[in-house]
mmCIF file of C-alpha atoms in Angstrom:
data_model
loop_
_atom_site.group_PDB
_atom_site.id
_atom_site.type_symbol
_atom_site.label_atom_id
_atom_site.label_comp_id
_atom_site.label_asym_id
_atom_site.label_seq_id
_atom_site.Cartn_x
_atom_site.Cartn_y
_atom_site.Cartn_z
ATOM 1 C CA MET A 1 18.998 5.168 -10.565
ATOM 2 C CA GLN A 2 15.970 4.337 -12.687
ATOM 3 C CA THR A 3 14.296 1.056 -11.726
ATOM 4 C CA VAL A 4 11.825 -1.458 -13.108
ATOM 5 C CA THR A 5 9.192 -3.175 -11.001
ATOM 6 C CA LEU A 6 9.293 -6.965 -11.265
ATOM 7 C CA ASN A 7 6.153 -9.087 -11.294
ATOM 8 C CA ASN A 8 6.329 -9.626 -7.519
ATOM 9 C CA GLY A 9 6.743 -5.941 -6.707
ATOM 10 C CA VAL A 10 10.529 -5.993 -6.222
ATOM 11 C CA GLU A 11 12.333 -2.939 -7.599
ATOM 12 C CA MET A 12 15.374 -3.674 -9.809
ATOM 13 C CA PRO A 13 17.826 -1.075 -11.163
ATOM 14 C CA ILE A 14 17.509 -0.835 -14.929
ATOM 15 C CA LEU A 15 21.305 -0.588 -15.210
ATOM 16 C CA GLY A 16 23.902 -2.635 -13.384
ATOM 17 C CA LEU A 17 27.346 -4.189 -13.721
ATOM 18 C CA GLY A 18 27.977 -7.584 -15.287
ATOM 19 C CA VAL A 19 31.139 -9.431 -14.224
ATOM 20 C CA TYR A 20 31.320 -12.215 -16.819
ATOM 21 C CA GLN A 21 34.953 -12.972 -17.799
ATOM 22 C CA LEU A 22 36.356 -11.068 -14.799
ATOM 23 C CA THR A 23 38.004 -14.234 -13.539
ATOM 24 C CA GLU A 24 41.137 -12.755 -11.954
ATOM 25 C CA PRO A 25 40.103 -12.192 -8.307
ATOM 26 C CA GLY A 26 41.998 -8.963 -7.751
ATOM 27 C CA GLU A 27 40.750 -7.396 -10.959
ATOM 28 C CA CYS A 28 37.156 -8.423 -10.308
ATOM 29 C CA GLU A 29 37.231 -7.030 -6.790
ATOM 30 C CA ARG A 30 38.708 -3.757 -8.062
ATOM 31 C CA VAL A 31 36.132 -3.387 -10.830
ATOM 32 C CA VAL A 32 33.176 -4.065 -8.539
ATOM 33 C CA SER A 33 34.582 -1.684 -5.924
ATOM 34 C CA GLU A 34 35.044 1.083 -8.501
ATOM 35 C CA ALA A 35 31.560 0.486 -9.903
ATOM 36 C CA LEU A 36 30.015 0.787 -6.447
ATOM 37 C CA GLU A 37 31.970 4.018 -5.874
ATOM 38 C CA LEU A 38 30.570 5.381 -9.152
ATOM 39 C CA GLY A 39 26.991 4.683 -8.154
ATOM 40 C CA TYR A 40 26.252 1.198 -9.479
ATOM 41 C CA ARG A 41 23.968 -0.697 -7.126
ATOM 42 C CA SER A 42 23.193 -3.805 -9.180
ATOM 43 C CA ILE A 43 25.843 -6.500 -9.657
ATOM 44 C CA ASP A 44 25.282 -9.603 -11.817
ATOM 45 C CA THR A 45 27.451 -12.674 -11.271
ATOM 46 C CA ALA A 46 27.063 -16.466 -11.544
ATOM 47 C CA ALA A 47 28.544 -19.621 -10.112
ATOM 48 C CA SER A 48 30.037 -20.391 -13.525
ATOM 49 C CA TYR A 49 31.858 -17.046 -13.615
ATOM 50 C CA ARG A 50 33.966 -18.227 -10.664
ATOM 51 C CA ASN A 51 34.237 -14.765 -9.166
ATOM 52 C CA GLU A 52 31.523 -14.707 -6.508
ATOM 53 C CA GLU A 53 34.082 -14.484 -3.691
ATOM 54 C CA ALA A 54 35.689 -11.412 -5.254
ATOM 55 C CA VAL A 55 32.281 -9.798 -5.735
ATOM 56 C CA GLY A 56 31.465 -10.552 -2.109
ATOM 57 C CA ARG A 57 34.693 -8.969 -0.861
ATOM 58 C CA ALA A 58 34.000 -5.791 -2.821
ATOM 59 C CA ILE A 59 30.462 -5.617 -1.439
ATOM 60 C CA ALA A 60 31.686 -6.088 2.113
ATOM 61 C CA ALA A 61 34.406 -3.464 1.730
ATOM 62 C CA SER A 62 32.058 -0.908 0.197
ATOM 63 C CA GLY A 63 30.168 -0.197 3.404
ATOM 64 C CA ILE A 64 26.993 0.286 1.372
ATOM 65 C CA PRO A 65 23.886 -0.874 3.272
ATOM 66 C CA ARG A 66 22.738 -4.256 1.982
ATOM 67 C CA ASP A 67 19.227 -3.038 1.240
ATOM 68 C CA GLU A 68 20.631 -0.492 -1.225
ATOM 69 C CA LEU A 69 22.183 -3.233 -3.372
ATOM 70 C CA PHE A 70 20.691 -5.630 -5.912
ATOM 71 C CA ILE A 71 22.779 -8.806 -6.243
ATOM 72 C CA THR A 72 22.147 -11.510 -8.843
ATOM 73 C CA SER A 73 23.692 -14.956 -9.245
ATOM 74 C CA LYS A 74 22.860 -18.077 -11.254
ATOM 75 C CA VAL A 75 22.850 -21.870 -11.019
ATOM 76 C CA TRP A 76 24.779 -23.752 -13.716
ATOM 77 C CA ILE A 77 23.658 -26.864 -15.628
ATOM 78 C CA GLN A 78 25.808 -29.274 -13.612
ATOM 79 C CA ASP A 79 23.725 -28.404 -10.546
ATOM 80 C CA ALA A 80 20.335 -28.780 -12.216
ATOM 81 C CA GLY A 81 17.686 -30.524 -10.149
ATOM 82 C CA GLU A 82 15.860 -29.689 -6.939
ATOM 83 C CA LYS A 83 18.443 -30.773 -4.365
ATOM 84 C CA PRO A 84 21.557 -29.852 -6.403
ATOM 85 C CA ALA A 85 20.178 -26.404 -7.247
ATOM 86 C CA ARG A 86 19.381 -25.706 -3.602
ATOM 87 C CA ALA A 87 22.883 -26.745 -2.578
ATOM 88 C CA ALA A 88 24.393 -24.622 -5.364
ATOM 89 C CA PHE A 89 22.409 -21.613 -4.175
ATOM 90 C CA GLU A 90 23.689 -22.018 -0.635
ATOM 91 C CA ARG A 91 27.270 -22.281 -1.901
ATOM 92 C CA SER A 92 26.832 -19.091 -3.945
ATOM 93 C CA LEU A 93 25.350 -17.302 -0.952
ATOM 94 C CA GLY A 94 28.323 -18.398 1.138
ATOM 95 C CA ARG A 95 30.889 -17.305 -1.439
ATOM 96 C CA LEU A 96 29.201 -13.918 -1.699
ATOM 97 C CA GLY A 97 29.067 -13.620 2.097
ATOM 98 C CA LEU A 98 25.404 -12.613 1.993
ATOM 99 C CA ASP A 99 22.262 -13.597 3.883
ATOM 100 C CA TYR A 100 20.051 -13.364 0.792
ATOM 101 C CA LEU A 101 20.117 -12.578 -2.922
ATOM 102 C CA ASP A 102 17.903 -10.157 -4.796
ATOM 103 C CA LEU A 103 17.670 -12.340 -7.897
ATOM 104 C CA TYR A 104 18.648 -15.948 -8.569
ATOM 105 C CA LEU A 105 18.466 -17.384 -12.082
ATOM 106 C CA ILE A 106 18.577 -20.736 -13.839
ATOM 107 C CA HIS A 107 21.538 -20.002 -16.106
ATOM 108 C CA GLN A 108 20.662 -22.277 -19.044
ATOM 109 C CA PRO A 109 17.464 -24.095 -20.156
ATOM 110 C CA MET A 110 19.099 -27.514 -19.859
ATOM 111 C CA GLY A 111 19.135 -30.445 -17.473
ATOM 112 C CA ASP A 112 16.427 -30.889 -14.854
ATOM 113 C CA VAL A 113 14.978 -27.408 -15.262
ATOM 114 C CA TYR A 114 11.740 -28.298 -13.492
ATOM 115 C CA GLY A 115 13.606 -29.611 -10.465
ATOM 116 C CA SER A 116 15.759 -26.502 -10.387
ATOM 117 C CA TRP A 117 12.669 -24.294 -10.606
ATOM 118 C CA ARG A 118 11.073 -26.059 -7.626
ATOM 119 C CA ALA A 119 14.226 -25.247 -5.665
ATOM 120 C CA LEU A 120 14.081 -21.609 -6.764
ATOM 121 C CA GLU A 121 10.408 -21.356 -5.871
ATOM 122 C CA ASN A 122 11.202 -22.547 -2.352
ATOM 123 C CA ILE A 123 14.184 -20.209 -2.080
ATOM 124 C CA ASN A 124 11.891 -17.339 -3.037
ATOM 125 C CA LYS A 125 9.137 -18.361 -0.620
ATOM 126 C CA GLU A 126 11.681 -18.566 2.214
ATOM 127 C CA GLY A 127 12.896 -15.038 1.486
ATOM 128 C CA LEU A 128 16.391 -16.181 0.567
ATOM 129 C CA SER A 129 16.094 -14.613 -2.880
ATOM 130 C CA ARG A 130 13.703 -11.715 -3.296
ATOM 131 C CA ALA A 131 13.036 -12.717 -6.899
ATOM 132 C CA VAL A 132 13.829 -15.719 -9.080
ATOM 133 C CA GLY A 133 14.074 -16.071 -12.824
ATOM 134 C CA VAL A 134 15.789 -17.646 -15.796
ATOM 135 C CA SER A 135 18.437 -16.918 -18.395
ATOM 136 C CA ASN A 136 18.685 -17.901 -22.054
ATOM 137 C CA PHE A 137 15.130 -19.257 -22.201
ATOM 138 C CA TYR A 138 13.623 -18.939 -25.668
ATOM 139 C CA PRO A 139 9.905 -18.057 -25.716
ATOM 140 C CA ASP A 140 8.675 -21.664 -26.007
ATOM 141 C CA ARG A 141 10.760 -22.840 -23.043
ATOM 142 C CA LEU A 142 9.773 -19.785 -21.005
ATOM 143 C CA VAL A 143 6.041 -20.213 -21.574
ATOM 144 C CA ASP A 144 6.267 -23.942 -20.873
ATOM 145 C CA LEU A 145 7.873 -23.202 -17.503
ATOM 146 C CA ILE A 146 5.284 -20.530 -16.685
ATOM 147 C CA LEU A 147 2.249 -22.647 -17.564
ATOM 148 C CA HIS A 148 3.304 -25.645 -15.487
ATOM 149 C CA ASN A 149 4.631 -24.018 -12.319
ATOM 150 C CA GLU A 150 3.376 -21.864 -9.497
ATOM 151 C CA ILE A 151 5.742 -18.891 -9.682
ATOM 152 C CA THR A 152 6.314 -17.010 -12.940
ATOM 153 C CA PRO A 153 9.962 -16.071 -13.508
ATOM 154 C CA ALA A 154 10.525 -12.408 -12.664
ATOM 155 C CA VAL A 155 13.330 -12.002 -15.222
ATOM 156 C CA ASN A 156 14.612 -13.671 -18.382
ATOM 157 C CA GLN A 157 18.192 -12.663 -19.153
ATOM 158 C CA VAL A 158 18.909 -13.122 -22.856
ATOM 159 C CA GLU A 159 21.370 -11.975 -25.507
ATOM 160 C CA THR A 160 20.029 -8.575 -26.557
ATOM 161 C CA HIS A 161 21.884 -5.952 -28.597
ATOM 162 C CA PRO A 162 21.400 -3.945 -31.820
ATOM 163 C CA PHE A 163 22.129 -6.968 -34.018
ATOM 164 C CA HIS A 164 19.892 -9.368 -32.058
ATOM 165 C CA GLN A 165 17.092 -7.234 -30.678
ATOM 166 C CA GLN A 166 14.716 -9.918 -29.335
ATOM 167 C CA VAL A 167 11.639 -7.910 -30.332
ATOM 168 C CA GLU A 168 9.272 -10.884 -30.608
ATOM 169 C CA ALA A 169 10.723 -12.542 -27.508
ATOM 170 C CA GLN A 170 10.193 -9.325 -25.566
ATOM 171 C CA LYS A 171 6.540 -9.260 -26.644
ATOM 172 C CA VAL A 172 6.068 -12.748 -25.199
ATOM 173 C CA MET A 173 7.777 -11.699 -21.977
ATOM 174 C CA GLN A 174 5.561 -8.649 -21.722
ATOM 175 C CA GLU A 175 2.477 -10.825 -22.243
ATOM 176 C CA TYR A 176 3.458 -12.963 -19.260
ATOM 177 C CA ASN A 177 4.869 -10.089 -17.177
ATOM 178 C CA VAL A 178 8.479 -11.263 -17.298
ATOM 179 C CA GLN A 179 11.198 -8.588 -17.307
ATOM 180 C CA ILE A 180 13.673 -8.845 -20.193
ATOM 181 C CA GLU A 181 17.319 -8.323 -19.234
ATOM 182 C CA SER A 182 20.160 -8.016 -21.726
ATOM 183 C CA TRP A 183 23.429 -9.856 -21.576
ATOM 184 C CA GLY A 184 26.045 -8.823 -24.110
ATOM 185 C CA PRO A 185 24.496 -5.390 -24.804
ATOM 186 C CA PHE A 186 27.537 -4.425 -26.881
ATOM 187 C CA ALA A 187 27.687 -7.807 -28.670
ATOM 188 C CA GLU A 188 31.280 -7.924 -27.372
ATOM 189 C CA GLY A 189 32.139 -5.582 -30.231
ATOM 190 C CA LYS A 190 31.129 -8.055 -32.929
ATOM 191 C CA ASN A 191 29.989 -6.746 -36.334
ATOM 192 C CA ASP A 192 32.165 -3.676 -35.632
ATOM 193 C CA LEU A 193 29.474 -2.364 -33.304
ATOM 194 C CA PHE A 194 31.574 0.482 -31.920
ATOM 195 C CA THR A 195 32.275 1.889 -35.389
ATOM 196 C CA ASN A 196 28.877 1.127 -36.917
ATOM 197 C CA PRO A 197 27.952 4.154 -39.085
ATOM 198 C CA THR A 198 24.317 4.242 -37.931
ATOM 199 C CA LEU A 199 25.208 4.140 -34.246
ATOM 200 C CA THR A 200 28.134 6.520 -34.708
ATOM 201 C CA ALA A 201 25.941 9.142 -36.415
ATOM 202 C CA ILE A 202 23.378 9.017 -33.604
ATOM 203 C CA ALA A 203 26.118 9.205 -30.992
ATOM 204 C CA GLU A 204 27.564 12.313 -32.652
ATOM 205 C CA GLU A 205 24.140 13.980 -32.638
ATOM 206 C CA HIS A 206 24.002 13.651 -28.855
ATOM 207 C CA GLY A 207 27.675 14.148 -28.065
ATOM 208 C CA LYS A 208 27.749 10.641 -26.621
ATOM 209 C CA SER A 209 29.623 7.412 -27.302
ATOM 210 C CA VAL A 210 28.235 4.490 -29.283
ATOM 211 C CA ALA A 211 28.186 2.466 -26.051
ATOM 212 C CA GLN A 212 26.046 5.099 -24.367
ATOM 213 C CA VAL A 213 23.649 5.178 -27.319
ATOM 214 C CA VAL A 214 23.267 1.379 -27.224
ATOM 215 C CA LEU A 215 22.557 1.392 -23.493
ATOM 216 C CA ARG A 216 20.121 4.263 -23.854
ATOM 217 C CA TRP A 217 18.342 2.452 -26.714
ATOM 218 C CA LEU A 218 17.916 -0.653 -24.560
ATOM 219 C CA ILE A 219 16.733 1.322 -21.533
ATOM 220 C CA GLN A 220 14.132 3.158 -23.613
ATOM 221 C CA ARG A 221 12.865 -0.242 -24.741
ATOM 222 C CA GLY A 222 12.435 -1.193 -21.085
ATOM 223 C CA VAL A 223 15.334 -3.647 -21.159
ATOM 224 C CA VAL A 224 17.475 -4.063 -18.039
ATOM 225 C CA VAL A 225 21.169 -3.763 -18.959
ATOM 226 C CA ILE A 226 24.307 -5.082 -17.245
ATOM 227 C CA PRO A 227 27.300 -3.888 -19.310
ATOM 228 C CA LYS A 228 30.732 -5.126 -18.303
ATOM 229 C CA SER A 229 33.974 -3.188 -18.368
ATOM 230 C CA ALA A 230 37.253 -3.482 -16.493
ATOM 231 C CA ARG A 231 38.174 0.176 -17.104
ATOM 232 C CA ARG A 232 37.046 2.869 -14.683
ATOM 233 C CA GLU A 233 36.448 5.450 -17.415
ATOM 234 C CA ARG A 234 34.168 3.007 -19.240
ATOM 235 C CA LEU A 235 32.315 2.188 -16.035
ATOM 236 C CA GLU A 236 31.694 5.889 -15.574
ATOM 237 C CA GLU A 237 30.654 6.317 -19.198
ATOM 238 C CA ASN A 238 28.224 3.387 -19.060
ATOM 239 C CA ILE A 239 26.330 4.702 -16.047
ATOM 240 C CA ASN A 240 25.981 8.208 -17.478
ATOM 241 C CA VAL A 241 23.116 7.472 -19.855
ATOM 242 C CA PHE A 242 20.218 9.145 -18.089
ATOM 243 C CA ASP A 243 20.807 12.702 -19.281
ATOM 244 C CA PHE A 244 19.685 12.306 -22.902
ATOM 245 C CA THR A 245 16.862 10.679 -24.853
ATOM 246 C CA LEU A 246 16.805 9.073 -28.275
ATOM 247 C CA SER A 247 14.067 10.283 -30.594
ATOM 248 C CA ASP A 248 11.452 7.947 -32.039
ATOM 249 C CA ALA A 249 13.204 8.297 -35.391
ATOM 250 C CA GLN A 250 16.558 7.320 -33.891
ATOM 251 C CA MET A 251 14.992 4.337 -32.125
ATOM 252 C CA ALA A 252 13.459 3.264 -35.424
ATOM 253 C CA THR A 253 16.768 3.665 -37.246
ATOM 254 C CA ILE A 254 18.524 1.400 -34.742
ATOM 255 C CA SER A 255 15.772 -1.174 -35.198
ATOM 256 C CA THR A 256 16.932 -1.649 -38.811
ATOM 257 C CA LEU A 257 20.204 -3.176 -37.580
ATOM 258 C CA ASP A 258 18.486 -6.323 -36.296
ATOM 259 C CA THR A 259 19.688 -9.561 -37.932
ATOM 260 C CA GLY A 260 17.228 -11.675 -35.942
ATOM 261 C CA SER A 261 19.828 -14.226 -34.914
ATOM 262 C CA SER A 262 22.438 -14.791 -32.226
ATOM 263 C CA LEU A 263 26.031 -13.702 -32.699
ATOM 264 C CA PHE A 264 27.162 -16.139 -30.027
ATOM 265 C CA ILE A 265 25.205 -19.355 -29.543
ATOM 266 C CA ASP A 266 21.945 -20.874 -30.759
ATOM 267 C CA HIS A 267 20.307 -22.782 -27.912
ATOM 268 C CA ASN A 268 18.238 -24.721 -30.448
ATOM 269 C CA ASP A 269 21.430 -26.145 -31.956
ATOM 270 C CA VAL A 270 22.232 -29.688 -30.801
ATOM 271 C CA SER A 271 25.965 -28.943 -30.774
ATOM 272 C CA ALA A 272 25.356 -25.943 -28.511
ATOM 273 C CA VAL A 273 23.379 -28.054 -26.053
ATOM 274 C CA THR A 274 26.141 -30.657 -26.063
ATOM 275 C CA LEU A 275 28.835 -28.033 -25.585
ATOM 276 C CA LEU A 276 27.156 -26.188 -22.732
ATOM 277 C CA SER A 277 26.076 -29.362 -20.953
ATOM 278 C CA GLY A 278 29.690 -30.542 -20.992
ATOM 279 C CA VAL A 279 30.985 -27.475 -19.150
ATOM 280 C CA LYS A 280 31.916 -28.451 -15.595
ATOM 281 C CA PHE A 281 33.725 -26.578 -12.854
ATOM 282 C CA ASN A 282 34.600 -27.096 -9.220
ATOM 283 C CA THR A 283 31.888 -25.843 -6.883
#
């Protein structure tokens, strides 16, 4: 599996499995188990996904040595702050049945972000998470966090797909040596992504699916990808993207699809902040 090197030297697979919306425990455990059988070694979960226990069971049952896996989880807004974030991390670690994480993220740029980051810095220094980072931080919030703290986030996980390509945001991340990671690489099928004529034509040229072309496009941009699927054949398809290369012309053609805006949620929108900050769950 191709990897990227994070700003602290940790190696991270450039492709992994996301488990957002896999809330049924049996299904989540099955999907993670099948993904591990197919060669996935990076699994991305979060406290707010409410499936960490199922992910942990699949990891334990796999028999794969822990040091061959890369496991990510995230702290939700309700646990923002130094002490709450530390406690949330320990709960996640317990649910996953692990001694350490490979990456722990602040899930949203809301609440006591600075307090949460102090907790993550300590978690990282203690070796409990090999790397720490953020998710959904727009460039201004990311740079603010970097300039006023000791540890620079290793990763920023943001909505990135053909219709919202994050080109300028990626430039900022590159300037500060922060790895961009895509959530929603397929835009959840919005804008008819899977039948888009541009993507379909490129896929036909390579004898690949549109999904494979999208993943390959992201990987060639240096973006870490964590596509989600509950179907084994799709899991297998998504990981088989290292045997072809998009041309410069094809990369440029895909770049024309960018709308420059989110298809899901604008974190600068007051209603979005209110909505997300109101989401609570039992921890």
